[in-house]
PDB file of C-alpha atoms and ligand atoms in Angstrom:
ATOM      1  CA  UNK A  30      -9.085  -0.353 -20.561  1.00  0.00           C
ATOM      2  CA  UNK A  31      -7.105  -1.355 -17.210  1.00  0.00           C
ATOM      3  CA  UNK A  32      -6.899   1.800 -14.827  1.00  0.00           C
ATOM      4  CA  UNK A  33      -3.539   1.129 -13.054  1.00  0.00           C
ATOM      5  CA  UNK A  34      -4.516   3.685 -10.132  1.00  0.00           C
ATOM      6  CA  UNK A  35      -6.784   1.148  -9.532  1.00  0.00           C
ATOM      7  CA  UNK A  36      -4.385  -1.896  -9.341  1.00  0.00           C
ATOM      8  CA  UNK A  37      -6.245  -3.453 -12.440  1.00  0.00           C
ATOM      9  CA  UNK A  38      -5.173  -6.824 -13.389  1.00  0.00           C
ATOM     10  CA  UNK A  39      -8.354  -8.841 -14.970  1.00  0.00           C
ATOM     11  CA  UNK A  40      -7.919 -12.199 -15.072  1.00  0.00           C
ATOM     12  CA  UNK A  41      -8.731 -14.291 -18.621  1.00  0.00           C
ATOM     13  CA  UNK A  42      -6.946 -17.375 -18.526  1.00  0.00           C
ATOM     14  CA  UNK A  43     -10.464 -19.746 -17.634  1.00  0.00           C
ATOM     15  CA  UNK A  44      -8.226 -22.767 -16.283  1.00  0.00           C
ATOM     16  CA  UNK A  45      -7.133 -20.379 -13.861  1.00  0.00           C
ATOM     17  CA  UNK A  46     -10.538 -19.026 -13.025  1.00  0.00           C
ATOM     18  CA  UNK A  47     -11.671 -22.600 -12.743  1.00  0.00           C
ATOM     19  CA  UNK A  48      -9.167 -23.655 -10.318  1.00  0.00           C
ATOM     20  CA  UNK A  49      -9.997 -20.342  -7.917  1.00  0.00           C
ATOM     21  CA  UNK A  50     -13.115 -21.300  -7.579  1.00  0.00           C
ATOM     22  CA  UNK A  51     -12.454 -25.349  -6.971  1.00  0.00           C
ATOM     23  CA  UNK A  52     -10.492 -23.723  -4.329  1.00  0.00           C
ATOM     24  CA  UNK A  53     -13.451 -21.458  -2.938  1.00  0.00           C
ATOM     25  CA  UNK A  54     -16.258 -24.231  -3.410  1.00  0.00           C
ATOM     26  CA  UNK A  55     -18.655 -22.036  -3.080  1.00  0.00           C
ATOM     27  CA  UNK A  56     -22.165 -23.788  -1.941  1.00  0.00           C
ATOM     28  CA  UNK A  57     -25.532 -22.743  -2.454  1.00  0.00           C
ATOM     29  CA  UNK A  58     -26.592 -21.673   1.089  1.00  0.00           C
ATOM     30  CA  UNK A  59     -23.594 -19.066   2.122  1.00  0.00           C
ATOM     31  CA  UNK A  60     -23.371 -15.466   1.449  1.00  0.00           C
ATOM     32  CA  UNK A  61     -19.957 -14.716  -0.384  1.00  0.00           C
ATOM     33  CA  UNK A  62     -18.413 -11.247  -0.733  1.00  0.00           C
ATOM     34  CA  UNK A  63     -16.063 -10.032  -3.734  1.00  0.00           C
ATOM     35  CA  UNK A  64     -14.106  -7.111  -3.169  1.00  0.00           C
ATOM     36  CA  UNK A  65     -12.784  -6.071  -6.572  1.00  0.00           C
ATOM     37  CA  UNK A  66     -15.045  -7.639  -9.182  1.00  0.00           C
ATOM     38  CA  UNK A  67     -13.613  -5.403 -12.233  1.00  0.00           C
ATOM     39  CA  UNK A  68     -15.023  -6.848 -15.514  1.00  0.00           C
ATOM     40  CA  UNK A  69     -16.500  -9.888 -13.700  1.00  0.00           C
ATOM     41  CA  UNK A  70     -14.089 -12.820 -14.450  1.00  0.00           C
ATOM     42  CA  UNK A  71     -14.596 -14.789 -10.631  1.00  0.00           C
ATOM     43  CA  UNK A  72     -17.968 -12.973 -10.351  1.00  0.00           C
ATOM     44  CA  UNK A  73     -20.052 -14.741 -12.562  1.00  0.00           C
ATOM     45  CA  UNK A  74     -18.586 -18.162 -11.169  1.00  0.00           C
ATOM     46  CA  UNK A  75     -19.383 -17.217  -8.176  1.00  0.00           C
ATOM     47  CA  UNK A  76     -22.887 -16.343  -9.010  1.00  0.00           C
ATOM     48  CA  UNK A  77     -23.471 -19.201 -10.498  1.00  0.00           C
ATOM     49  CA  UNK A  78     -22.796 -21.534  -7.045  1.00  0.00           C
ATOM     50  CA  UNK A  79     -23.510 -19.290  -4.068  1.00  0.00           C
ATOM     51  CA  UNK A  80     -27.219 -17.994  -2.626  1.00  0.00           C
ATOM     52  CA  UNK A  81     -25.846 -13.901  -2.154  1.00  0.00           C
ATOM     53  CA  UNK A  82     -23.137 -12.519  -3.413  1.00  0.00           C
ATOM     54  CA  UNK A  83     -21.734  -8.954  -2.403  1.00  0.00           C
ATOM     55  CA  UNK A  84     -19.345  -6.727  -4.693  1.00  0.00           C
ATOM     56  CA  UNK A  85     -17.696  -4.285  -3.493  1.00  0.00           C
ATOM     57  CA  UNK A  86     -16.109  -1.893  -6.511  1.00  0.00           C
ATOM     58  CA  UNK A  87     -14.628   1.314  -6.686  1.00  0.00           C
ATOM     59  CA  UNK A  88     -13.884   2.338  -9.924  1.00  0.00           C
ATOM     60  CA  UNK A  89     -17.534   3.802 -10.884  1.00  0.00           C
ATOM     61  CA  UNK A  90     -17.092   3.074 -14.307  1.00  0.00           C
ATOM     62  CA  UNK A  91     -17.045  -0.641 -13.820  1.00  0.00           C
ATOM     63  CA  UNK A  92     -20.025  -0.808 -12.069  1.00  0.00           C
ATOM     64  CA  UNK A  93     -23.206  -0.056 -15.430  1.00  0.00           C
ATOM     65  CA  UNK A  94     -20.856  -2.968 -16.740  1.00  0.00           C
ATOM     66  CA  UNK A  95     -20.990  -5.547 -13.751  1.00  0.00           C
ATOM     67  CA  UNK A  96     -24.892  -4.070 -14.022  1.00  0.00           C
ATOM     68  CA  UNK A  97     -25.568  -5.031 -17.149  1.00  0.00           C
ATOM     69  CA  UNK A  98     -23.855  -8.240 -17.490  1.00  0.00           C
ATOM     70  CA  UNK A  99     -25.586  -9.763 -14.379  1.00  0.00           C
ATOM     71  CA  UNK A 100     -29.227  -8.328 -14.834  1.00  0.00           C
ATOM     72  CA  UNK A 101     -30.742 -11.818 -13.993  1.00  0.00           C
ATOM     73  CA  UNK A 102     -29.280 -12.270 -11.093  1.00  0.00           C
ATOM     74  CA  UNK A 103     -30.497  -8.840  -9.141  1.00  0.00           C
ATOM     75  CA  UNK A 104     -32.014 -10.581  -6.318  1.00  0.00           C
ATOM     76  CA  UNK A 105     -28.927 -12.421  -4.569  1.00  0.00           C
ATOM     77  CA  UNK A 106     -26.638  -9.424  -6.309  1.00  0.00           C
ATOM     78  CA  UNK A 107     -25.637  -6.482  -4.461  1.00  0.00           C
ATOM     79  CA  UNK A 108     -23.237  -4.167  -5.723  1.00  0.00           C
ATOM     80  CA  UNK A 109     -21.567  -1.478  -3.460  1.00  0.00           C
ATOM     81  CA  UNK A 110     -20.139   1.081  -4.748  1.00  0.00           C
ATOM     82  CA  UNK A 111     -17.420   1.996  -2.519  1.00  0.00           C
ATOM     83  CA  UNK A 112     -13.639   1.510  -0.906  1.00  0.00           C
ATOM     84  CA  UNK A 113     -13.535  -1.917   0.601  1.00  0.00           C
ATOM     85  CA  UNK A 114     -10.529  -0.204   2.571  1.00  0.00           C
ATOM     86  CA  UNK A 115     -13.609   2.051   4.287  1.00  0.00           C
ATOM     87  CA  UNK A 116     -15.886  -0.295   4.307  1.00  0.00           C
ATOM     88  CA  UNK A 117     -17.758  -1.560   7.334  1.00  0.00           C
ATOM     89  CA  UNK A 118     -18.407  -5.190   6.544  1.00  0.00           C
ATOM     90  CA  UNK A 119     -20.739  -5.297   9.439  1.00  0.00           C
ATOM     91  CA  UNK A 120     -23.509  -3.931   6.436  1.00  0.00           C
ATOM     92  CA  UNK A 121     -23.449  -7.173   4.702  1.00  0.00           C
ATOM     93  CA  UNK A 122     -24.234  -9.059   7.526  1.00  0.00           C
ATOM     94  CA  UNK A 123     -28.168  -9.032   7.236  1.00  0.00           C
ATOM     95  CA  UNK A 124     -28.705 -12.607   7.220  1.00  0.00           C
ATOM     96  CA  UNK A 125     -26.721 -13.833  10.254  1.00  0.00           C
ATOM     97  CA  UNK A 126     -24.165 -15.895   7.939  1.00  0.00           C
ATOM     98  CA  UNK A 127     -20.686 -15.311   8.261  1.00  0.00           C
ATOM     99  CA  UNK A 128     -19.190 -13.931   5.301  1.00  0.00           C
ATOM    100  CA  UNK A 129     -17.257 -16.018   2.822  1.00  0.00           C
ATOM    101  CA  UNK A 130     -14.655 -13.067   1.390  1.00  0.00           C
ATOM    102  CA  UNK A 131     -13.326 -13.215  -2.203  1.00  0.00           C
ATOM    103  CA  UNK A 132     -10.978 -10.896  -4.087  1.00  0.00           C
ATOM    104  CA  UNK A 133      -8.105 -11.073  -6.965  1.00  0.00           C
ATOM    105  CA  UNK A 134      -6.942  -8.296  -4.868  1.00  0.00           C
ATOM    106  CA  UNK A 135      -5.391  -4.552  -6.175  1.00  0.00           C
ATOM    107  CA  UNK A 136      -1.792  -5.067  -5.351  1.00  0.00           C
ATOM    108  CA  UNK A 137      -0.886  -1.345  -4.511  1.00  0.00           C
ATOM    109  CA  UNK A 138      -4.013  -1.902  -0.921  1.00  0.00           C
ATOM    110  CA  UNK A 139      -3.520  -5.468  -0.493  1.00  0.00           C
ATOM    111  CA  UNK A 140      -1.613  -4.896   2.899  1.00  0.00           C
ATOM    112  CA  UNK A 141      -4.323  -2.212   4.412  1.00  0.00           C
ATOM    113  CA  UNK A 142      -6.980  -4.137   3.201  1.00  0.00           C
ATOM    114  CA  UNK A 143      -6.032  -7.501   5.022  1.00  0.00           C
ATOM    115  CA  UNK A 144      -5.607  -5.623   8.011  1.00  0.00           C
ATOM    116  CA  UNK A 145      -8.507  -3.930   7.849  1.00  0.00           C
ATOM    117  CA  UNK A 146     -10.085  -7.169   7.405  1.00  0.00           C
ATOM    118  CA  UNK A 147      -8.241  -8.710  10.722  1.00  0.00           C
ATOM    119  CA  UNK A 148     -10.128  -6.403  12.263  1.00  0.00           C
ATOM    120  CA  UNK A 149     -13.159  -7.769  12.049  1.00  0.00           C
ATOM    121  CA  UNK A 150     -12.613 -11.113  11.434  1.00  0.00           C
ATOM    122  CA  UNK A 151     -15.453 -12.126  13.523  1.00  0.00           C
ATOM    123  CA  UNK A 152     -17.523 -12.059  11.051  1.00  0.00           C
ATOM    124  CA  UNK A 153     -15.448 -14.112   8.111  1.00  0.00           C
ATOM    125  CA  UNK A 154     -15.789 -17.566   7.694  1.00  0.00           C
ATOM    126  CA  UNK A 155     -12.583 -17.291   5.304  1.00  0.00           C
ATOM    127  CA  UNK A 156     -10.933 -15.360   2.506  1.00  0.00           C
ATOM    128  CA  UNK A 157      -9.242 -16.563  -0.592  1.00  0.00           C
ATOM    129  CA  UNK A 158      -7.183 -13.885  -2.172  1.00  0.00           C
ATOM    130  CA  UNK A 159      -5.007 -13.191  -4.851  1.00  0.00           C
ATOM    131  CA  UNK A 160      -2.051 -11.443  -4.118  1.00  0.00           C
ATOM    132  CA  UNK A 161       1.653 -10.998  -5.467  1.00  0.00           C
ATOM    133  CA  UNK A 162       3.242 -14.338  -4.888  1.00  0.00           C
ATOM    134  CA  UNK A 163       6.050 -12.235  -2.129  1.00  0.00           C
ATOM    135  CA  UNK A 164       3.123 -11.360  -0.167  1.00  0.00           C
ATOM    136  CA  UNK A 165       1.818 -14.687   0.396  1.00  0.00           C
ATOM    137  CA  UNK A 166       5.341 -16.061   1.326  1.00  0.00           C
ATOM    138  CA  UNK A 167       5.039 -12.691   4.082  1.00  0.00           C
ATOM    139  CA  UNK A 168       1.855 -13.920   5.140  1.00  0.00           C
ATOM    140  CA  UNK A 169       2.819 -17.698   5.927  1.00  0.00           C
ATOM    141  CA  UNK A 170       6.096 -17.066   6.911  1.00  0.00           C
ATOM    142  CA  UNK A 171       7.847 -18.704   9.841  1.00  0.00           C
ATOM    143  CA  UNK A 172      10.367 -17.555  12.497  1.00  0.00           C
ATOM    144  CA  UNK A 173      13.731 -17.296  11.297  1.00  0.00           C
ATOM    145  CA  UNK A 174      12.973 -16.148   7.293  1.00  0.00           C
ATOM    146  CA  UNK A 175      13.575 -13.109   5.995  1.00  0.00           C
ATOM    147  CA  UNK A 176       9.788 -12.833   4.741  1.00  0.00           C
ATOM    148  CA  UNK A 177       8.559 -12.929   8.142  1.00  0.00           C
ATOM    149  CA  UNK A 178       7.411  -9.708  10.164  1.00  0.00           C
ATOM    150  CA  UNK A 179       4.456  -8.051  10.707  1.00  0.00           C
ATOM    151  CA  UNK A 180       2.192  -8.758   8.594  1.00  0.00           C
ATOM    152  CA  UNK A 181       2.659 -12.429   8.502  1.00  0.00           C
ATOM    153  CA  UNK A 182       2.737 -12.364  12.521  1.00  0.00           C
ATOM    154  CA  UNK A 183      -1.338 -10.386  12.831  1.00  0.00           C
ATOM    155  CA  UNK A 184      -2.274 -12.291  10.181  1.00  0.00           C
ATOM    156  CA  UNK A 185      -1.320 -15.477  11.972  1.00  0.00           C
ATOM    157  CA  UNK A 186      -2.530 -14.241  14.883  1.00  0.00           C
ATOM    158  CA  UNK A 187      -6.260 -14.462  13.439  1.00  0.00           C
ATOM    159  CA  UNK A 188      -6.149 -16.987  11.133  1.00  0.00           C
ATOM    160  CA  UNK A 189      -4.688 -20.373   9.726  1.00  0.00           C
ATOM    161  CA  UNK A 190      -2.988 -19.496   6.589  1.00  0.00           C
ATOM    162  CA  UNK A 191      -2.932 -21.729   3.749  1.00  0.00           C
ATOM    163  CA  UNK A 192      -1.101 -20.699   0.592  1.00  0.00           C
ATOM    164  CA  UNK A 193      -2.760 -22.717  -2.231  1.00  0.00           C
ATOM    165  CA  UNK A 194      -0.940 -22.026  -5.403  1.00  0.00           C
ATOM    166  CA  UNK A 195       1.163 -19.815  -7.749  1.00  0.00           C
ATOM    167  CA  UNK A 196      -0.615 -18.178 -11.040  1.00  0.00           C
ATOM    168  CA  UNK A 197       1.822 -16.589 -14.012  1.00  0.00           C
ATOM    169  CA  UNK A 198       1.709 -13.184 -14.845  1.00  0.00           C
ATOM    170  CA  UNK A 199       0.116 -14.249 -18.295  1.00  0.00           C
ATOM    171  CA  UNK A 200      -3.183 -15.232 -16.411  1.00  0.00           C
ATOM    172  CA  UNK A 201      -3.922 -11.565 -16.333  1.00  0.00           C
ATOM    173  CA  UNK A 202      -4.437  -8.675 -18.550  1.00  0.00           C
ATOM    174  CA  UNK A 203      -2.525  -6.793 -18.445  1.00  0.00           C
ATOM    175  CA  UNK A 204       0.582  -8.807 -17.176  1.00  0.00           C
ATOM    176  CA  UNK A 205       1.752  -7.717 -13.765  1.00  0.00           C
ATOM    177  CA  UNK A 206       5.474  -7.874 -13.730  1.00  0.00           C
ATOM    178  CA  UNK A 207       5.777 -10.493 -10.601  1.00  0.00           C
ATOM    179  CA  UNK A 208       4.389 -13.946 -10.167  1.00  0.00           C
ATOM    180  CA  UNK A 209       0.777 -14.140  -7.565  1.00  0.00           C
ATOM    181  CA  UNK A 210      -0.569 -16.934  -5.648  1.00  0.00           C
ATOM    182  CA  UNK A 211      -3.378 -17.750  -4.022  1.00  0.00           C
ATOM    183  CA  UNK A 212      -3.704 -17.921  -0.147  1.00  0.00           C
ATOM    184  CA  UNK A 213      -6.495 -19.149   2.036  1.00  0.00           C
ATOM    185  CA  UNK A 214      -6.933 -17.012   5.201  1.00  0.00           C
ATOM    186  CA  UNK A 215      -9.231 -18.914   7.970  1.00  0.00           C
ATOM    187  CA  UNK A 216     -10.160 -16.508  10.877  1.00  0.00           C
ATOM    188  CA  UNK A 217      -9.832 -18.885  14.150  1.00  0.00           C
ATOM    189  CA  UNK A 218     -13.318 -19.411  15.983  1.00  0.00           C
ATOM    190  CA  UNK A 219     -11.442 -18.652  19.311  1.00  0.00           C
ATOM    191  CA  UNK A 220      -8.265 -16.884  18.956  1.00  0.00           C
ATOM    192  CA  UNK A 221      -5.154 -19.387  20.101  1.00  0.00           C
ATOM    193  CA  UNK A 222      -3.788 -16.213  22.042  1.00  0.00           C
ATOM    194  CA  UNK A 223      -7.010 -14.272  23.353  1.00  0.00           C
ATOM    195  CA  UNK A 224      -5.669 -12.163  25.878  1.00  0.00           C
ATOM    196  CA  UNK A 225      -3.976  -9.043  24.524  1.00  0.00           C
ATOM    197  CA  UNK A 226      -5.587  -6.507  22.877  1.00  0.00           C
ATOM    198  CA  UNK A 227      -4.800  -6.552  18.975  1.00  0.00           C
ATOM    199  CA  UNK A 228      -3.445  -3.232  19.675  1.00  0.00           C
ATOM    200  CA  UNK A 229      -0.745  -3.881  21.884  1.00  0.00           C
ATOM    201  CA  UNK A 230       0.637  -6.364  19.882  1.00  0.00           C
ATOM    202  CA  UNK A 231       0.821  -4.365  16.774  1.00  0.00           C
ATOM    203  CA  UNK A 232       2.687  -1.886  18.826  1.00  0.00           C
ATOM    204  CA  UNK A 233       5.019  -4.356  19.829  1.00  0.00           C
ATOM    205  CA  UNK A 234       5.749  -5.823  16.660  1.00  0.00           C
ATOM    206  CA  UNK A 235       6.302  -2.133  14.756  1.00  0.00           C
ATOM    207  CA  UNK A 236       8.321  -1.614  17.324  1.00  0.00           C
ATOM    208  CA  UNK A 237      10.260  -4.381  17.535  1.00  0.00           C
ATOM    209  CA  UNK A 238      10.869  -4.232  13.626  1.00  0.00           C
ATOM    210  CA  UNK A 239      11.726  -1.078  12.885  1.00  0.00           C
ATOM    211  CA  UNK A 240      15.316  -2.050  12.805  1.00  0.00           C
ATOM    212  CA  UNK A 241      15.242  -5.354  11.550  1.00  0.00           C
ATOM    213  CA  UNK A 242      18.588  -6.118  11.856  1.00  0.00           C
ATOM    214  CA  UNK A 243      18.901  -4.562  15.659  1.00  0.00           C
ATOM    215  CA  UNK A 244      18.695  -6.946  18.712  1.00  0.00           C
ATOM    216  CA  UNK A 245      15.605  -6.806  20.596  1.00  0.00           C
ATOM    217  CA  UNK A 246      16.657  -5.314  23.514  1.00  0.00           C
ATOM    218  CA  UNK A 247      17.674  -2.076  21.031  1.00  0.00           C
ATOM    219  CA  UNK A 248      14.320  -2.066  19.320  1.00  0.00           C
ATOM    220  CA  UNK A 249      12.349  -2.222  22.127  1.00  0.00           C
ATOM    221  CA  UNK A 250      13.666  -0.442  24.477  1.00  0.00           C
ATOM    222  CA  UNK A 251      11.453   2.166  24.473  1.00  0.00           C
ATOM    223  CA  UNK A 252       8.716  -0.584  26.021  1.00  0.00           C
ATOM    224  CA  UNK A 253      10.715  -2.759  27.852  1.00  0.00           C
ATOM    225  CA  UNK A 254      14.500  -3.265  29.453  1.00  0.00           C
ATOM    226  CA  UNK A 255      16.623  -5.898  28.842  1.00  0.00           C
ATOM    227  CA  UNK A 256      15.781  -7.529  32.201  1.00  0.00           C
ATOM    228  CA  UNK A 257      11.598  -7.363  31.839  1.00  0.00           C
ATOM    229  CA  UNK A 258      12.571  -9.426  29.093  1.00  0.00           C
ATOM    230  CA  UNK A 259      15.103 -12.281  30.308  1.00  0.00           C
ATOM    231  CA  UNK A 260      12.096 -12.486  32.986  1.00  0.00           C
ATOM    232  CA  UNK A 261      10.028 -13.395  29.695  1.00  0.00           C
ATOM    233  CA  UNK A 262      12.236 -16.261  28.984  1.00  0.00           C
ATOM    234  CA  UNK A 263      13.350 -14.129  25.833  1.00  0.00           C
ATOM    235  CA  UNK A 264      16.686 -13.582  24.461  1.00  0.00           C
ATOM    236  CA  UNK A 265      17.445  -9.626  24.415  1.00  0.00           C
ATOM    237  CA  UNK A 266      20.057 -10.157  22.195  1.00  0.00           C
ATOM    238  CA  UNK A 267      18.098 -11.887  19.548  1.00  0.00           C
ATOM    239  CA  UNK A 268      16.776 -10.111  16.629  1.00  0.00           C
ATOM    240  CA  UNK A 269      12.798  -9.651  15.964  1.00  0.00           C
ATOM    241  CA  UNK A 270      12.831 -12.279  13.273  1.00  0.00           C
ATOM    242  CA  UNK A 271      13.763 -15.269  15.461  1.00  0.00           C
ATOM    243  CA  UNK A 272      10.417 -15.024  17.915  1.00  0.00           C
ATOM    244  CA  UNK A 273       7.844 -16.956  17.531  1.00  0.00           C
ATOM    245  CA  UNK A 274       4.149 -15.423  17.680  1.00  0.00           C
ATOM    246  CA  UNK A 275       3.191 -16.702  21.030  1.00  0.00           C
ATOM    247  CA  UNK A 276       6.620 -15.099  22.447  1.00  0.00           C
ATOM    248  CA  UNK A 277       5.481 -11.655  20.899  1.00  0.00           C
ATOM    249  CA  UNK A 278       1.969 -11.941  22.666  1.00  0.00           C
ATOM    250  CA  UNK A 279       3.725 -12.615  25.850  1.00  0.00           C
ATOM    251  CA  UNK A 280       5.814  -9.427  25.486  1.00  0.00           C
ATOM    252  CA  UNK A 281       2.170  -7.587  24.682  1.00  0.00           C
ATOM    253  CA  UNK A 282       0.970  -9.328  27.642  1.00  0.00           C
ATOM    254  CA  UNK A 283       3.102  -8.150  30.303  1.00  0.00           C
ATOM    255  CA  UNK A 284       3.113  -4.672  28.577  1.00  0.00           C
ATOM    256  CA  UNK A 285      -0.984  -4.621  28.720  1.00  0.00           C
ATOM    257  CA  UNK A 286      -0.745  -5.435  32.422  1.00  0.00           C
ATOM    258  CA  UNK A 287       2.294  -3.094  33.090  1.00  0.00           C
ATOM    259  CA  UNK A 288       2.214  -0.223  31.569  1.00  0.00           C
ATOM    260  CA  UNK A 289       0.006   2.598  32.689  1.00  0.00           C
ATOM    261  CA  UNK A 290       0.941   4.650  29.010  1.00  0.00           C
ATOM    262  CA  UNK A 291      -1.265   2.223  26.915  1.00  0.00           C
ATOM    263  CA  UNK A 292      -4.025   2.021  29.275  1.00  0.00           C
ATOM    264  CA  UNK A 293      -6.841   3.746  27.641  1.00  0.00           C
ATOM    265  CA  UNK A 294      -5.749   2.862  24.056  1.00  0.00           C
ATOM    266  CA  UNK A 295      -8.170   0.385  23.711  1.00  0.00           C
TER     267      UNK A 295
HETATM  268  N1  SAM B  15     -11.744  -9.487  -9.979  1.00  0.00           N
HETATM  269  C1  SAM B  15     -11.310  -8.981 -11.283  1.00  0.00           C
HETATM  270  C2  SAM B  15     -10.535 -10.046 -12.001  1.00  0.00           C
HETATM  271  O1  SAM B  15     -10.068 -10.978 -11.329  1.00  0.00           O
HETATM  272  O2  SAM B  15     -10.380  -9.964 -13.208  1.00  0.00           O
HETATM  273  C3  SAM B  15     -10.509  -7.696 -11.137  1.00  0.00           C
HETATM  274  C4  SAM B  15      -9.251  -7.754 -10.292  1.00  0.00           C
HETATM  275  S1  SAM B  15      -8.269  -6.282 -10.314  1.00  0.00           S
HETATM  276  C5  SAM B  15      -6.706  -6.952  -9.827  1.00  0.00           C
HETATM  277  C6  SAM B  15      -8.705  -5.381  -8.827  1.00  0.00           C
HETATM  278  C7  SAM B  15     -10.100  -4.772  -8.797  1.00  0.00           C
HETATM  279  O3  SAM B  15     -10.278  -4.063  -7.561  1.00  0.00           O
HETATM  280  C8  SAM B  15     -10.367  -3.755  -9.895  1.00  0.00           C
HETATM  281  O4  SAM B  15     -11.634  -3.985 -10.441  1.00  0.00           O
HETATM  282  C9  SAM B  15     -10.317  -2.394  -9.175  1.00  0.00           C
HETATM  283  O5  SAM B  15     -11.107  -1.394  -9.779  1.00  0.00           O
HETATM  284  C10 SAM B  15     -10.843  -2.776  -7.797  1.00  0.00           C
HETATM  285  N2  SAM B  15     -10.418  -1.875  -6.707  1.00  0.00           N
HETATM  286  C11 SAM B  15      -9.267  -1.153  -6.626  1.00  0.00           C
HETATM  287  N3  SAM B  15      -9.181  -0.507  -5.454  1.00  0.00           N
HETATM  288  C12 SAM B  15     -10.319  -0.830  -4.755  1.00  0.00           C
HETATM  289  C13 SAM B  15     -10.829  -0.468  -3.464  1.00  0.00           C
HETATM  290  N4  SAM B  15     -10.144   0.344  -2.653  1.00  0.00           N
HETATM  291  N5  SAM B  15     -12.031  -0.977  -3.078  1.00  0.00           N
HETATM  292  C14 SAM B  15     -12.723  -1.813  -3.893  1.00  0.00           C
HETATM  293  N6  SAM B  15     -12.288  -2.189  -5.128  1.00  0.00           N
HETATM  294  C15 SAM B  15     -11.101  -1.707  -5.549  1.00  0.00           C
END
């Protein structure tokens, strides 16, 4: 039985299933990870194309289950019992491949758990995730949309996003109430903005939205006047939704190297 604490959703419908994992291509030599294998629907595909494959589950009484169904595949099957929000993904990397992450994600941590993965990104080749179909609009949104903010903005930051395609609730049991879709997340090799520290600019960008429909000059004024950021070639009197990324990391930038208050903060 689904545990909704959990965030359970298991997916049954196989066309679905199919087309995730057309989408993943999986190959024989890379090491994938699956955080959130439940009852094993993308698991098993997964097993059946990639060289190591890494679960990471934490309902406990999943796991004799996910044991028992994949006996023959012990050697390049590792379960980990555990919160993937806790996790330190460093512990899968024992064979110097970069990690190919997987997950029809629990909706109630999908927002902690990306940026927990952001933060160590170095070590993904990419994610494919399932999410509610709102998020993914958050995550590829562009300047000017109401569905773009913070999350979309780190997210960009680190990686090209590609959303892939919608799936119905009925591709899940049980049901969620809301349409998902599936999103590619590709961490860049060198990041397009390298200078800040990840830090700063999620300071910045809470700040900046926590009044979304404020000017910038009012959100941020605890950071920066109204002048610092004319000198920025940045409208004050704009509000947080119409700047682009790279404007943001220029606002981080001249905070990193001007303000003694966040030295130290890493
Ligand atoms: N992958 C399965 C499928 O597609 O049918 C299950 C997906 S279900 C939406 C989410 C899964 O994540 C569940 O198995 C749930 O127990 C697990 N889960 C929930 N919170 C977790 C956490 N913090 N860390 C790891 N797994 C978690």
């Amino acid at each position: 039985k689904a545990r909704k604490r959990f965030g359970q959703n298991f997916l049954h419908d196989q066309g679905i299933i199919r087309q995730i994992i057309r989408s993943i291509s999986p190959r024989e030599d890379q090491h994938m990870v699956e955080i959130g294998p439940g009852l094993g629907a993308l698991t098993e595909e997964l097993l059946a194309e990639a060289k190591a494959l890494d679960a990471i589950e934490l309902d406990r009484d999943l796991i004799p289950i996910l044991r028992t169904k994949f006996f023959n595949y012990e050697e390049r099957f590792r379960i980990f019992e555990t919160d993937a929000l806790k996790f330190d993904f460093n512990e899968l990397c024992t064979d110097g491949r970069p990690l190919r992450v997987v997950g029809n994600l629990p909706y109630n941590i999908s927002t902690p758990l990306i940026f927990h993965l952001l933060s160590q990104s170095g070590l993904i080749q990419d994610m494919h995730f399932m999410l509610q179909k709102e998020v993914v609009d958050r995550l590829a949104a562009e300047p000017g949309t109401s569905d773009y903010g913070r999350l979309g903005i780190m997210t960009q930051y680190f990686c090209k996003v590609e959303p892939l395609f919608v799936v119905p609730p009925g591709a899940f049991n049980p049901a969620p109430k809301v349409d998902s879709a599936i999103v590619r997340l590709t961490p860049y090799k060198e990041l397009p903005h390298p200078a800040i520290s990840e830090r700063m600019l999620q300071d910045v960008l809470r700040t900046a939205f926590s009044m979304r429909r404020k000017t910038l000059r009012n959100n941020l004024r605890t950071l920066l006047d109204a002048d610092a950021l004319t000198a920025l070639e940045i409208d004050p009197g704009l509000r947080p939704e119409r700047l682009t990324l790279a404007e943001f990391v220029r606002i981080s930038d001249y905070l990193s190297s001007n303000t003694s208050e966040h030295h130290g903060t890493e």
